[in-house]
Amino acid sequence: MNNIMVCVTKQKTCQRLIDYGKKLRESDDDQLFVIHIAKSDDSFLDNSEEGEALEFLYEKARDAGASLTVEKSDDVMKTLIDIVDKNGITEVITGQSGEKEDKDSFLNRLGEYLAGKAKLIVVPAHS
């Protein structure tokens, strides 16, 4: 059984990541988790655009047979790692970062943590 975690932002382009995760499901036993981590001071209810973006993510997750989790945290790495550990995640899907790729980049640090636990799949911006 695979437990696949798709890390998304509030952008509608994240649908491609959810679709990618859905394609990785090999059986009905595989679980798909769509995760969005928001900063602690983000307010969704006061911003109609963010509310619409979350509704869009919810609909896309539901259509893919996934659960959508929105967490508030100022330590995104720790929160993702906790979710990986708690749910026995086997594959983590993220979009390509605009961040310069070096040993201290977020994706490299995440990949180092996941080594031996889960496979990190970085989907290019134009896939």
PDB file of C-alpha atoms in Angstrom:
ATOM      1  CA  MET A   1       0.000   0.000   0.000  1.00  0.00           C
ATOM      2  CA  ASN A   2       1.247   3.459  -0.920  1.00  0.00           C
ATOM      3  CA  ASN A   3       0.489   6.614   1.023  1.00  0.00           C
ATOM      4  CA  ILE A   4       1.068   9.537  -1.307  1.00  0.00           C
ATOM      5  CA  MET A   5       1.321  13.105  -0.020  1.00  0.00           C
ATOM      6  CA  VAL A   6       0.877  16.000  -2.445  1.00  0.00           C
ATOM      7  CA  CYS A   7       2.159  19.340  -1.136  1.00  0.00           C
ATOM      8  CA  VAL A   8       0.199  22.258  -2.574  1.00  0.00           C
ATOM      9  CA  THR A   9      -0.081  26.007  -2.319  1.00  0.00           C
ATOM     10  CA  LYS A  10      -3.237  28.053  -2.849  1.00  0.00           C
ATOM     11  CA  GLN A  11      -2.500  28.401  -6.569  1.00  0.00           C
ATOM     12  CA  LYS A  12      -4.822  26.755  -9.066  1.00  0.00           C
ATOM     13  CA  THR A  13      -1.775  25.428 -10.918  1.00  0.00           C
ATOM     14  CA  CYS A  14      -1.442  22.922  -8.063  1.00  0.00           C
ATOM     15  CA  GLN A  15      -4.133  20.844  -9.748  1.00  0.00           C
ATOM     16  CA  ARG A  16      -1.334  19.319 -11.870  1.00  0.00           C
ATOM     17  CA  LEU A  17       0.332  18.059  -8.680  1.00  0.00           C
ATOM     18  CA  ILE A  18      -2.902  16.487  -7.458  1.00  0.00           C
ATOM     19  CA  ASP A  19      -3.392  14.874 -10.886  1.00  0.00           C
ATOM     20  CA  TYR A  20       0.185  13.543 -10.744  1.00  0.00           C
ATOM     21  CA  GLY A  21      -0.433  12.033  -7.323  1.00  0.00           C
ATOM     22  CA  LYS A  22      -3.662  10.432  -8.534  1.00  0.00           C
ATOM     23  CA  LYS A  23      -1.763   8.740 -11.386  1.00  0.00           C
ATOM     24  CA  LEU A  24       0.634   7.179  -8.854  1.00  0.00           C
ATOM     25  CA  ARG A  25      -2.175   5.299  -7.131  1.00  0.00           C
ATOM     26  CA  GLU A  26      -1.775   1.655  -8.058  1.00  0.00           C
ATOM     27  CA  SER A  27      -4.712   0.222  -6.130  1.00  0.00           C
ATOM     28  CA  ASP A  28      -7.807   1.251  -4.233  1.00  0.00           C
ATOM     29  CA  ASP A  29      -5.840   0.675  -1.025  1.00  0.00           C
ATOM     30  CA  ASP A  30      -3.403   3.483  -1.890  1.00  0.00           C
ATOM     31  CA  GLN A  31      -4.202   6.688  -0.046  1.00  0.00           C
ATOM     32  CA  LEU A  32      -3.745  10.181  -1.413  1.00  0.00           C
ATOM     33  CA  PHE A  33      -3.219  13.102   0.966  1.00  0.00           C
ATOM     34  CA  VAL A  34      -3.282  16.693  -0.279  1.00  0.00           C
ATOM     35  CA  ILE A  35      -1.521  19.005   2.176  1.00  0.00           C
ATOM     36  CA  HIS A  36      -1.374  22.793   2.376  1.00  0.00           C
ATOM     37  CA  ILE A  37       0.651  24.494   5.105  1.00  0.00           C
ATOM     38  CA  ALA A  38      -0.305  28.110   5.805  1.00  0.00           C
ATOM     39  CA  LYS A  39       1.566  30.574   7.970  1.00  0.00           C
ATOM     40  CA  SER A  40       0.034  31.002  11.414  1.00  0.00           C
ATOM     41  CA  ASP A  41      -1.008  34.570  10.709  1.00  0.00           C
ATOM     42  CA  ASP A  42      -2.754  33.787   7.379  1.00  0.00           C
ATOM     43  CA  SER A  43      -6.467  34.492   7.501  1.00  0.00           C
ATOM     44  CA  PHE A  44      -8.627  32.560   5.055  1.00  0.00           C
ATOM     45  CA  LEU A  45     -12.046  33.683   6.133  1.00  0.00           C
ATOM     46  CA  ASP A  46     -11.335  37.387   5.705  1.00  0.00           C
ATOM     47  CA  ASN A  47      -9.969  37.014   2.169  1.00  0.00           C
ATOM     48  CA  SER A  48     -12.441  35.879  -0.485  1.00  0.00           C
ATOM     49  CA  GLU A  49      -9.710  34.993  -3.006  1.00  0.00           C
ATOM     50  CA  GLU A  50      -7.965  32.680  -0.536  1.00  0.00           C
ATOM     51  CA  GLY A  51     -11.308  31.168   0.436  1.00  0.00           C
ATOM     52  CA  GLU A  52     -12.036  30.467  -3.237  1.00  0.00           C
ATOM     53  CA  ALA A  53      -8.573  28.955  -3.694  1.00  0.00           C
ATOM     54  CA  LEU A  54      -9.119  26.618  -0.744  1.00  0.00           C
ATOM     55  CA  GLU A  55     -12.541  25.637  -2.084  1.00  0.00           C
ATOM     56  CA  PHE A  56     -10.894  24.873  -5.444  1.00  0.00           C
ATOM     57  CA  LEU A  57      -8.257  22.702  -3.712  1.00  0.00           C
ATOM     58  CA  TYR A  58     -10.946  20.907  -1.731  1.00  0.00           C
ATOM     59  CA  GLU A  59     -12.911  20.108  -4.895  1.00  0.00           C
ATOM     60  CA  LYS A  60      -9.823  18.873  -6.758  1.00  0.00           C
ATOM     61  CA  ALA A  61      -8.733  16.731  -3.804  1.00  0.00           C
ATOM     62  CA  ARG A  62     -12.220  15.263  -3.494  1.00  0.00           C
ATOM     63  CA  ASP A  63     -12.359  14.550  -7.250  1.00  0.00           C
ATOM     64  CA  ALA A  64      -9.028  12.704  -6.940  1.00  0.00           C
ATOM     65  CA  GLY A  65     -10.283  10.642  -3.997  1.00  0.00           C
ATOM     66  CA  ALA A  66      -7.894  12.425  -1.647  1.00  0.00           C
ATOM     67  CA  SER A  67      -8.229  14.049   1.726  1.00  0.00           C
ATOM     68  CA  LEU A  68      -7.286  17.725   2.011  1.00  0.00           C
ATOM     69  CA  THR A  69      -5.461  18.872   5.119  1.00  0.00           C
ATOM     70  CA  VAL A  70      -4.762  22.529   5.809  1.00  0.00           C
ATOM     71  CA  GLU A  71      -2.350  23.131   8.671  1.00  0.00           C
ATOM     72  CA  LYS A  72      -1.247  26.433  10.158  1.00  0.00           C
ATOM     73  CA  SER A  73       2.424  26.504  11.064  1.00  0.00           C
ATOM     74  CA  ASP A  74       5.453  28.739  10.922  1.00  0.00           C
ATOM     75  CA  ASP A  75       7.704  25.656  10.667  1.00  0.00           C
ATOM     76  CA  VAL A  76       6.659  24.111   7.354  1.00  0.00           C
ATOM     77  CA  MET A  77       9.457  21.515   7.340  1.00  0.00           C
ATOM     78  CA  LYS A  78       8.607  20.176  10.804  1.00  0.00           C
ATOM     79  CA  THR A  79       4.896  20.073   9.979  1.00  0.00           C
ATOM     80  CA  LEU A  80       5.495  18.145   6.736  1.00  0.00           C
ATOM     81  CA  ILE A  81       7.820  15.714   8.506  1.00  0.00           C
ATOM     82  CA  ASP A  82       5.231  15.155  11.247  1.00  0.00           C
ATOM     83  CA  ILE A  83       2.577  14.381   8.609  1.00  0.00           C
ATOM     84  CA  VAL A  84       4.938  11.980   6.801  1.00  0.00           C
ATOM     85  CA  ASP A  85       5.659  10.131  10.045  1.00  0.00           C
ATOM     86  CA  LYS A  86       2.054  10.113  11.291  1.00  0.00           C
ATOM     87  CA  ASN A  87       0.606   8.765   8.024  1.00  0.00           C
ATOM     88  CA  GLY A  88       3.378   6.421   6.899  1.00  0.00           C
ATOM     89  CA  ILE A  89       3.837   8.412   3.708  1.00  0.00           C
ATOM     90  CA  THR A  90       5.754   6.522   0.994  1.00  0.00           C
ATOM     91  CA  GLU A  91       5.878   9.244  -1.681  1.00  0.00           C
ATOM     92  CA  VAL A  92       5.953  13.039  -1.368  1.00  0.00           C
ATOM     93  CA  ILE A  93       5.078  15.158  -4.388  1.00  0.00           C
ATOM     94  CA  THR A  94       5.992  18.832  -4.617  1.00  0.00           C
ATOM     95  CA  GLY A  95       6.192  21.379  -7.365  1.00  0.00           C
ATOM     96  CA  GLN A  96       9.501  22.730  -8.550  1.00  0.00           C
ATOM     97  CA  SER A  97      10.670  25.555  -6.337  1.00  0.00           C
ATOM     98  CA  GLY A  98      11.751  28.945  -7.616  1.00  0.00           C
ATOM     99  CA  GLU A  99      14.404  28.797  -4.908  1.00  0.00           C
ATOM    100  CA  LYS A 100      18.036  28.379  -5.954  1.00  0.00           C
ATOM    101  CA  GLU A 101      18.863  24.696  -5.630  1.00  0.00           C
ATOM    102  CA  ASP A 102      21.729  24.178  -3.222  1.00  0.00           C
ATOM    103  CA  LYS A 103      22.364  21.991  -0.201  1.00  0.00           C
ATOM    104  CA  ASP A 104      20.439  24.380   2.059  1.00  0.00           C
ATOM    105  CA  SER A 105      17.364  24.669  -0.158  1.00  0.00           C
ATOM    106  CA  PHE A 106      14.038  23.561   1.263  1.00  0.00           C
ATOM    107  CA  LEU A 107      13.657  20.689  -1.209  1.00  0.00           C
ATOM    108  CA  ASN A 108      17.185  19.386  -0.578  1.00  0.00           C
ATOM    109  CA  ARG A 109      16.649  19.455   3.180  1.00  0.00           C
ATOM    110  CA  LEU A 110      13.286  17.713   2.781  1.00  0.00           C
ATOM    111  CA  GLY A 111      14.862  15.114   0.492  1.00  0.00           C
ATOM    112  CA  GLU A 112      17.600  14.448   3.048  1.00  0.00           C
ATOM    113  CA  TYR A 113      15.042  13.847   5.762  1.00  0.00           C
ATOM    114  CA  LEU A 114      12.944  11.575   3.568  1.00  0.00           C
ATOM    115  CA  ALA A 115      15.896   9.425   2.442  1.00  0.00           C
ATOM    116  CA  GLY A 116      15.076   5.844   3.345  1.00  0.00           C
ATOM    117  CA  LYS A 117      11.531   6.791   4.440  1.00  0.00           C
ATOM    118  CA  ALA A 118       9.748   8.123   1.390  1.00  0.00           C
ATOM    119  CA  LYS A 119      10.491   9.008  -2.204  1.00  0.00           C
ATOM    120  CA  LEU A 120      10.537  12.749  -3.011  1.00  0.00           C
ATOM    121  CA  ILE A 121       9.110  13.536  -6.439  1.00  0.00           C
ATOM    122  CA  VAL A 122       9.592  17.095  -7.698  1.00  0.00           C
ATOM    123  CA  VAL A 123       7.267  17.859 -10.604  1.00  0.00           C
ATOM    124  CA  PRO A 124       8.736  20.430 -13.018  1.00  0.00           C
ATOM    125  CA  ALA A 125       6.731  23.586 -13.625  1.00  0.00           C
ATOM    126  CA  HIS A 126       6.007  22.562 -17.210  1.00  0.00           C
ATOM    127  CA  SER A 127       5.142  18.882 -17.025  1.00  0.00           C
TER     128      SER A 127
END
